[in-house]
XYZ file of C-alpha atoms in Angstrom:
558
model
C 0.000 0.000 0.000
C 1.208 3.514 -0.759
C 2.455 5.882 1.955
C 0.405 8.822 3.209
C 1.784 12.089 4.545
C -0.855 12.498 7.279
C -3.190 10.046 8.957
C -5.699 9.765 11.803
C -5.535 6.745 14.094
C -8.837 5.987 15.854
C -8.153 3.912 18.977
C -11.212 1.902 20.017
C -9.831 -0.640 22.503
C -10.898 -0.352 26.164
C -8.566 1.816 28.264
C -7.301 -1.153 30.303
C -6.108 -3.040 27.166
C -4.714 -0.083 25.202
C -1.288 -0.007 26.944
C -0.500 -3.443 25.445
C -1.594 -2.371 21.996
C 0.007 1.050 21.600
C 3.507 0.004 20.441
C 2.376 -2.538 17.790
C -0.438 -0.246 16.608
C 1.953 2.690 16.199
C 4.485 0.434 14.482
C 1.821 -0.698 11.998
C 0.613 2.876 11.459
C 4.200 3.985 10.728
C 4.224 1.576 7.766
C 1.542 3.747 6.136
C 2.049 7.296 7.450
C 5.322 9.181 7.020
C 4.858 12.643 8.547
C 1.954 13.440 10.917
C -0.140 10.914 12.829
C -3.145 12.253 14.730
C -4.539 9.989 17.461
C -8.256 10.091 18.281
C -9.335 8.228 21.431
C -12.731 6.566 21.649
C -12.405 3.518 23.941
C -15.257 1.051 23.379
C -16.238 2.429 19.965
C -18.085 -0.291 18.016
C -17.574 0.099 14.286
C -19.230 -3.230 13.454
C -22.579 -2.934 15.169
C -24.684 -2.167 12.102
C -25.693 1.396 13.009
C -23.405 4.375 12.415
C -21.681 5.336 15.726
C -21.247 8.963 16.689
C -18.416 10.599 18.642
C -19.137 11.174 22.335
C -17.456 13.053 25.141
C -14.923 10.990 27.071
C -14.368 11.984 30.702
C -10.822 12.940 31.739
C -9.632 10.099 33.970
C -6.254 9.246 35.512
C -5.932 6.212 33.203
C -6.216 8.517 30.193
C -3.346 10.657 31.478
C -1.239 7.501 31.985
C -2.163 6.265 28.514
C -1.070 9.538 26.858
C 2.324 9.310 28.597
C 2.680 5.693 27.445
C 1.652 6.582 23.908
C 4.259 9.325 23.459
C 6.928 7.168 25.091
C 6.182 4.271 22.708
C 6.033 6.652 19.747
C 9.562 7.895 20.525
C 10.772 4.279 20.538
C 9.004 2.791 17.511
C 8.204 5.708 15.178
C 10.425 8.616 16.199
C 10.239 10.093 12.678
C 6.484 10.695 13.005
C 4.909 13.856 14.427
C 2.360 12.158 16.705
C -0.419 14.330 18.188
C -3.121 13.098 20.584
C -6.386 14.987 19.949
C -8.512 15.917 22.968
C -11.507 17.785 21.517
C -13.792 14.927 22.626
C -12.269 14.654 26.132
C -14.279 16.653 28.624
C -16.061 16.106 31.934
C -19.765 15.385 31.371
C -20.850 18.348 33.485
C -18.719 20.680 31.356
C -20.007 19.071 28.176
C -23.597 19.709 29.108
C -23.128 23.236 30.418
C -21.414 24.606 27.301
C -22.941 25.767 24.054
C -22.186 22.389 22.466
C -25.027 19.899 22.262
C -24.590 17.260 25.007
C -22.582 14.254 23.834
C -21.619 16.035 20.623
C -17.961 17.114 20.730
C -18.015 17.930 17.007
C -21.041 20.063 16.046
C -19.062 20.651 12.846
C -15.964 18.771 11.670
C -12.737 20.160 13.166
C -10.060 21.456 10.793
C -6.564 20.169 11.486
C -3.225 21.790 10.587
C -2.399 18.914 8.240
C -5.206 17.483 6.146
C -5.662 13.748 6.844
C -5.142 11.449 3.867
C -5.969 8.141 5.562
C -7.839 6.940 8.659
C -6.599 3.900 10.588
C -8.017 1.928 13.509
C -7.164 -0.843 15.935
C -10.821 -2.035 15.884
C -10.996 -5.844 15.941
C -13.165 -7.265 13.153
C -14.671 -10.551 14.356
C -16.006 -11.612 10.954
C -13.802 -10.965 7.872
C -17.001 -10.412 5.901
C -17.577 -7.274 7.993
C -14.367 -5.571 6.841
C -15.966 -3.457 4.093
C -18.809 -2.339 6.357
C -16.355 -1.454 9.144
C -14.021 0.548 6.864
C -16.990 2.503 5.480
C -18.254 3.116 9.018
C -14.779 4.297 10.071
C -14.587 6.633 7.091
C -17.934 8.259 7.975
C -16.982 8.483 11.665
C -13.702 10.286 10.860
C -15.513 12.635 8.461
C -17.991 13.544 11.193
C -15.142 14.502 13.556
C -12.548 16.116 11.271
C -12.372 17.866 7.909
C -11.245 15.034 5.626
C -11.316 14.142 1.969
C -14.691 12.547 1.000
C -12.788 9.617 -0.501
C -10.595 9.164 2.596
C -9.099 5.648 2.525
C -9.634 3.660 5.739
C -7.376 0.865 6.957
C -7.900 -1.796 9.628
C -4.675 -2.531 11.490
C -6.202 -5.613 13.165
C -4.495 -8.296 10.990
C -1.115 -7.261 12.415
C -2.475 -7.344 15.969
C -3.986 -10.803 16.239
C -1.107 -12.138 18.323
C -2.032 -9.673 21.073
C -5.500 -11.159 21.487
C -4.421 -13.904 23.893
C -2.604 -11.466 26.187
C -5.588 -9.102 26.123
C -7.994 -11.899 26.996
C -5.994 -12.466 30.185
C -6.596 -8.848 31.234
C -9.789 -8.571 33.252
C -11.803 -5.400 33.022
C -11.207 -3.361 36.173
C -14.015 -3.825 38.696
C -13.697 -0.330 40.147
C -14.727 2.682 38.169
C -11.765 4.611 36.753
C -10.520 7.463 38.918
C -11.553 10.892 37.601
C -8.814 13.419 36.918
C -9.012 16.660 38.882
C -9.345 19.561 36.441
C -8.633 23.270 36.891
C -9.878 26.443 35.277
C -6.434 27.916 34.533
C -3.213 25.903 34.149
C 0.367 27.122 33.604
C 3.602 25.527 32.346
C 7.011 26.867 31.334
C 9.820 25.610 29.143
C 12.054 26.139 26.125
C 9.921 24.013 23.755
C 12.722 23.666 21.220
C 11.927 21.155 18.433
C 8.683 19.820 19.932
C 9.239 16.214 20.972
C 7.354 13.498 22.840
C 8.147 14.831 26.312
C 6.891 18.308 25.351
C 3.753 16.799 23.833
C 3.094 14.747 26.976
C 3.375 17.924 29.074
C 1.118 19.869 26.708
C -1.483 17.111 26.310
C -1.795 16.454 30.046
C -1.994 20.202 30.687
C -4.828 20.338 28.148
C -6.562 17.509 30.018
C -6.249 19.428 33.290
C -7.278 22.866 31.961
C -10.951 23.590 31.426
C -10.711 27.289 30.479
C -7.221 28.752 29.974
C -3.749 27.363 29.331
C -0.831 29.753 29.972
C 2.620 28.858 28.612
C 5.866 30.672 29.387
C 8.438 30.123 26.636
C 12.115 30.778 27.408
C 13.443 33.826 25.585
C 17.052 35.032 25.131
C 17.933 35.648 28.801
C 16.870 32.106 29.732
C 18.838 30.405 26.933
C 22.370 31.474 27.874
C 23.239 28.271 29.760
C 21.526 25.857 27.361
C 23.648 23.224 25.624
C 24.196 24.146 21.953
C 22.049 27.246 22.404
C 23.039 28.407 18.899
C 20.895 25.588 17.472
C 17.760 26.487 19.453
C 14.930 27.488 17.133
C 13.969 31.200 17.119
C 11.367 32.209 19.723
C 8.769 33.059 17.058
C 9.088 29.626 15.440
C 8.791 27.806 18.782
C 5.650 29.804 19.588
C 4.172 29.116 16.143
C 4.677 25.363 16.560
C 3.117 25.429 20.019
C 0.072 27.314 18.721
C -0.400 24.863 15.864
C -0.104 21.826 18.139
C -2.557 23.221 20.705
C -5.050 24.360 18.066
C -5.113 20.767 16.814
C -5.149 19.241 20.284
C -7.862 21.244 22.060
C -9.189 24.243 20.097
C -11.742 25.109 22.809
C -8.984 26.159 25.230
C -7.967 29.786 25.610
C -4.217 29.575 24.995
C -1.829 32.343 26.051
C 1.883 32.128 25.207
C 4.252 34.656 26.775
C 8.056 35.102 26.753
C 9.889 33.853 29.833
C 12.806 36.116 30.806
C 13.309 34.711 34.324
C 12.440 31.395 36.033
C 9.053 32.662 37.275
C 7.397 34.788 34.611
C 3.718 35.588 35.124
C 3.137 32.448 37.208
C 3.884 34.430 40.396
C 1.552 37.369 39.654
C -1.485 35.870 37.861
C -4.281 35.468 40.448
C -6.451 33.233 38.233
C -3.955 30.381 37.934
C -4.846 27.222 39.859
C -2.365 24.543 38.747
C 1.209 24.277 37.466
C 2.346 21.129 35.656
C 5.853 19.970 36.554
C 8.072 16.904 36.227
C 10.202 15.257 38.880
C 13.055 17.375 37.485
C 11.198 20.720 37.658
C 9.217 20.145 40.869
C 11.571 22.393 42.877
C 10.902 25.154 40.360
C 7.163 24.729 40.971
C 7.731 24.947 44.728
C 9.769 28.132 44.210
C 6.868 29.594 42.211
C 4.498 28.877 45.110
C 6.866 30.522 47.598
C 6.871 33.683 45.469
C 3.060 33.556 45.123
C 2.713 33.406 48.912
C 5.038 36.402 49.219
C 2.784 38.197 46.718
C -0.342 37.335 48.706
C -1.653 34.850 46.094
C -2.971 31.324 46.637
C -0.470 28.538 45.957
C -0.834 26.426 42.822
C -1.561 22.723 42.768
C 1.617 20.970 41.571
C 0.637 18.253 39.108
C 3.691 16.072 38.464
C 4.142 14.094 35.249
C 6.675 11.398 34.365
C 9.867 12.066 32.437
C 10.056 10.030 29.229
C 13.066 7.745 28.839
C 15.063 8.052 25.629
C 15.738 4.519 24.372
C 18.119 5.880 21.736
C 20.329 8.104 23.924
C 24.116 7.854 23.702
C 26.509 7.983 26.649
C 26.999 11.749 26.208
C 23.226 12.434 26.089
C 20.610 12.596 28.817
C 18.634 9.455 29.655
C 15.373 11.372 29.271
C 13.976 12.613 25.981
C 15.343 16.154 25.746
C 15.847 18.989 23.278
C 19.569 19.155 24.075
C 19.975 15.527 22.924
C 18.063 16.302 19.735
C 20.293 19.326 19.131
C 23.444 17.254 19.652
C 22.177 14.793 17.014
C 22.037 17.646 14.511
C 25.813 18.085 14.730
C 27.430 16.902 11.509
C 24.122 16.791 9.613
C 22.996 19.147 6.852
C 21.052 21.954 8.568
C 20.545 24.054 5.430
C 20.901 23.018 1.782
C 24.070 24.254 0.041
C 23.597 27.442 -1.953
C 23.838 27.403 -5.722
C 27.531 27.172 -6.618
C 27.234 26.835 -10.395
C 30.201 29.234 -10.768
C 32.459 26.664 -9.048
C 33.749 23.477 -10.708
C 31.939 20.434 -9.220
C 35.252 18.949 -8.031
C 37.045 19.297 -5.819
C 34.075 19.937 -3.546
C 35.169 22.829 -1.315
C 34.226 23.070 2.370
C 34.698 26.402 4.126
C 35.464 25.594 7.781
C 35.264 28.416 10.321
C 34.661 29.054 14.010
C 35.599 31.340 16.855
C 38.919 31.331 18.665
C 39.316 28.212 20.799
C 36.443 26.379 19.087
C 38.620 23.507 17.878
C 38.299 24.444 14.224
C 41.853 23.463 13.317
C 41.600 20.091 15.096
C 38.505 19.328 12.998
C 40.358 20.446 9.863
C 43.126 17.956 10.699
C 40.571 15.177 11.173
C 39.061 15.941 7.762
C 42.554 15.962 6.280
C 43.138 12.492 7.758
C 39.934 11.309 6.045
C 41.256 12.429 2.650
C 40.493 16.131 2.294
C 43.096 18.637 1.117
C 43.499 21.165 3.920
C 44.055 24.791 2.908
C 45.216 26.702 5.996
C 44.362 30.384 5.509
C 46.476 31.417 8.488
C 49.543 30.062 6.658
C 48.395 31.729 3.447
C 48.210 34.999 5.400
C 51.899 34.618 6.218
C 52.637 34.153 2.505
C 50.897 37.434 1.701
C 53.392 39.261 3.955
C 56.463 37.661 2.357
C 58.923 40.078 0.621
C 58.208 40.216 -3.078
C 54.488 39.373 -2.737
C 51.965 41.924 -4.057
C 50.438 42.263 -0.617
C 53.837 43.008 0.931
C 54.363 46.094 -1.215
C 50.801 47.374 -0.659
C 51.156 47.010 3.128
C 54.372 49.081 3.053
C 52.698 51.766 0.933
C 49.747 51.967 3.339
C 51.487 51.624 6.724
C 55.107 52.732 6.136
C 58.518 51.100 6.431
C 58.511 51.245 10.238
C 56.549 47.950 10.268
C 59.617 46.111 8.889
C 62.087 43.936 10.768
C 65.805 44.341 10.117
C 65.659 41.498 7.547
C 62.957 43.454 5.634
C 60.166 41.038 6.621
C 56.955 42.564 7.984
C 56.759 42.689 11.778
C 53.171 41.567 12.295
C 53.141 42.713 15.921
C 54.188 46.233 14.909
C 51.524 46.163 12.203
C 48.986 44.917 14.731
C 49.710 47.867 17.021
C 48.960 50.264 14.162
C 45.478 48.834 13.570
C 44.485 47.819 17.125
C 41.325 49.614 18.227
C 41.115 51.551 14.946
C 38.409 50.118 12.712
C 39.324 52.346 9.778
C 43.001 51.288 9.775
C 42.037 47.630 10.351
C 39.753 47.753 7.309
C 42.584 49.275 5.258
C 44.730 46.256 6.191
C 42.072 43.599 5.557
C 41.203 45.240 2.212
C 44.786 44.468 1.180
C 45.281 41.053 2.795
C 41.922 39.261 2.370
C 41.730 39.499 -1.461
C 45.333 38.238 -1.686
C 44.505 35.244 0.546
C 41.411 34.525 -1.606
C 43.633 34.375 -4.728
C 45.949 31.913 -2.974
C 42.946 29.767 -1.944
C 41.777 29.602 -5.555
C 45.296 28.606 -6.597
C 45.432 25.770 -4.010
C 41.975 24.492 -5.054
C 43.051 24.526 -8.712
C 46.175 22.584 -7.784
C 44.055 19.997 -5.923
C 41.817 19.668 -9.003
C 44.858 18.975 -11.178
C 45.870 16.256 -8.716
C 42.410 14.645 -8.936
C 41.424 15.409 -5.330
C 37.735 15.119 -4.383
C 37.441 17.447 -1.345
C 39.222 20.605 -0.136
C 38.764 22.138 3.324
C 39.439 25.874 3.547
C 40.374 26.357 7.221
C 39.615 30.066 7.737
C 38.787 31.935 10.944
C 37.530 34.926 8.887
C 35.704 32.942 6.172
C 32.423 34.782 6.756
C 33.809 38.215 7.682
C 36.006 38.206 4.555
C 33.093 37.223 2.306
C 34.814 34.086 1.034
C 31.616 32.021 0.880
C 31.641 32.341 -2.921
C 34.868 30.263 -2.886
C 33.184 27.246 -1.247
C 30.295 24.840 -1.827
C 29.384 24.528 1.865
C 30.043 26.406 5.117
C 30.896 24.330 8.194
C 31.010 26.077 11.590
C 32.534 24.846 14.861
C 31.006 26.111 18.112
C 31.643 25.854 21.860
C 30.269 27.826 24.829
C 32.018 31.137 25.489
C 33.247 30.076 28.942
C 34.931 26.983 27.442
C 36.488 29.095 24.658
C 37.902 31.532 27.262
C 39.365 28.627 29.254
C 41.036 27.173 26.158
C 42.430 30.519 24.951
C 43.915 31.428 28.356
C 45.536 27.991 28.716
C 46.804 27.860 25.127
C 48.018 31.434 24.652
C 48.857 32.444 28.226
C 46.631 35.538 28.086
C 44.257 36.915 30.711
C 40.539 36.157 30.828
C 39.855 39.792 29.863
C 42.113 39.526 26.799
C 40.438 36.263 25.775
C 36.989 37.845 26.085
C 38.098 40.876 24.048
C 39.372 38.559 21.321
C 36.048 36.707 21.196
C 34.061 39.971 21.183
C 36.047 41.171 18.148
C 34.886 38.109 16.180
C 31.499 37.112 14.843
C 29.398 35.408 17.525
C 28.716 31.686 17.227
C 25.009 32.408 16.702
C 25.766 34.760 13.794
C 28.077 32.181 12.225
C 25.525 29.382 12.639
C 22.976 31.466 10.690
C 25.179 30.970 7.603
C 26.167 27.361 8.312
C 25.263 24.274 6.312
C 26.909 22.030 8.916
C 27.612 22.694 12.596
C 30.159 20.778 14.689
C 31.273 21.058 18.316
C 34.419 19.953 20.152
C 32.817 20.423 23.585
C 33.005 16.744 24.538
C 35.658 14.034 24.514
C 37.843 13.645 21.384
C 36.083 10.370 20.550
C 32.724 12.233 20.365
C 34.305 14.785 18.002
C 35.762 11.957 15.890
C 32.303 10.368 15.480
C 30.759 13.754 14.624
C 33.357 14.466 11.950
C 33.075 10.938 10.526
C 29.280 11.316 10.325
C 29.658 14.695 8.574
C 32.250 13.232 6.178
C 30.143 10.184 5.271
C 27.059 12.335 4.651
C 29.218 14.666 2.538
C 30.385 11.736 0.389
C 26.718 10.827 -0.236
C 25.913 14.412 -1.279
C 28.880 14.515 -3.657
C 27.860 11.157 -5.149
C 24.223 12.272 -5.605
C 25.419 15.518 -7.156
C 27.583 13.628 -9.659
C 24.704 11.290 -10.524
C 22.416 14.306 -11.059
C 24.780 15.840 -13.582
């Protein structure tokens, strides 16, 4: 069967049997859906009873909250490539359902529009008689169309054939004798977080918050001041994009909620001043933060918030340098060495050798990465060494520097004293520009010469190791820009140890360069030497192998 971009999975099994079914159901669904999988919960729905079933309100119960956590955890394990979203429009306490403007027991007076238009509807419904299959698929199609805006010819698929082996285990599960425990709900609920690259743990937090909130859901999203200590902060999505993704997810999940998203510039935000808030959702990891919020609320004369604690989701795919829980920092670290932005059009450059422009701030480990790439087979072009060539007696740059800055920058042997030259331009932007206007074009000519030489020798890849690649505007010399980054405090530590300078001098040097964030904006690939050398080696090898694939595909396309 062909793949679909977006699908809706209607789960009909009783709540007490669903935990067994989630992983195999999601695994089966992932064979058909490749981008977005919406999950609609209707435990006990009978699609084979003859009459057309209608959606009903499902009460928020503790088991439902547990099921949602299990669902996102399983999704991360078995179909991590899918954007799974649990829909909660039909989950509401009966009293709330009857008191609203909606007709009782009718969560969908009109079909709900979703951000991504469903192309297929799937279900775990167990067909007892194979002869019923057509009737059940037609019933499922009509049911989905009643709930959500779908194509009239929406294909429907029964996942039951792949689930038959679960039947025996399910038969052993007795239906719970006691009625399921209702979930306490609150008018106004608050959460806070970075919400970078929405993942299963975020979605669990958001979905359970939507279960708990009956009127308003307030979300504080970390802005610049709260990102400074984050791992690989340069790779965090812009605030506006994170907010946009949150809004889209919540509009799909529970459109009846009043959602407010505000920037978070300190650990508390509006949670300590909003009198209408009743509950804050935390994890075991952030519980102390919730307690700190309540302390501040008491100081402000406000009632404390109920702390509703949710489970952290384990990351089955984490490496030894990543957190055990599903986290944005782990996802960001997995981006290192991968193509973050497609290479720009470089039709003016010969296809081979493929030229990488490698840059990064002082102390970032750029040169160590260049050496690793050289060991893998790349021709390394060291622009610092080329800069020395520009100053050699007899070179065109040598004569122009003397004309501009005078003979007092010469040593006794007529070579240029770079320290004396440095003193002439230090702190003077105009004089510094006069120097770089001479030197940078000369270095660029030497780079072109080295690349041409590599082409004559039949080399496949060149790496232009250049601290000023972006400042000098040399991106037109390369096919891709690779940037190395590390936190500022680590860069300062490395510079002071390596060069024997003071912390203040190291900071001044970093401030005179482009920031990591500014460099990353122009990067195709980002790498980091923050961890052990073995981690860097694996990163570089991953980047190199992916590069070889791109070069091969490019050659095939020509």
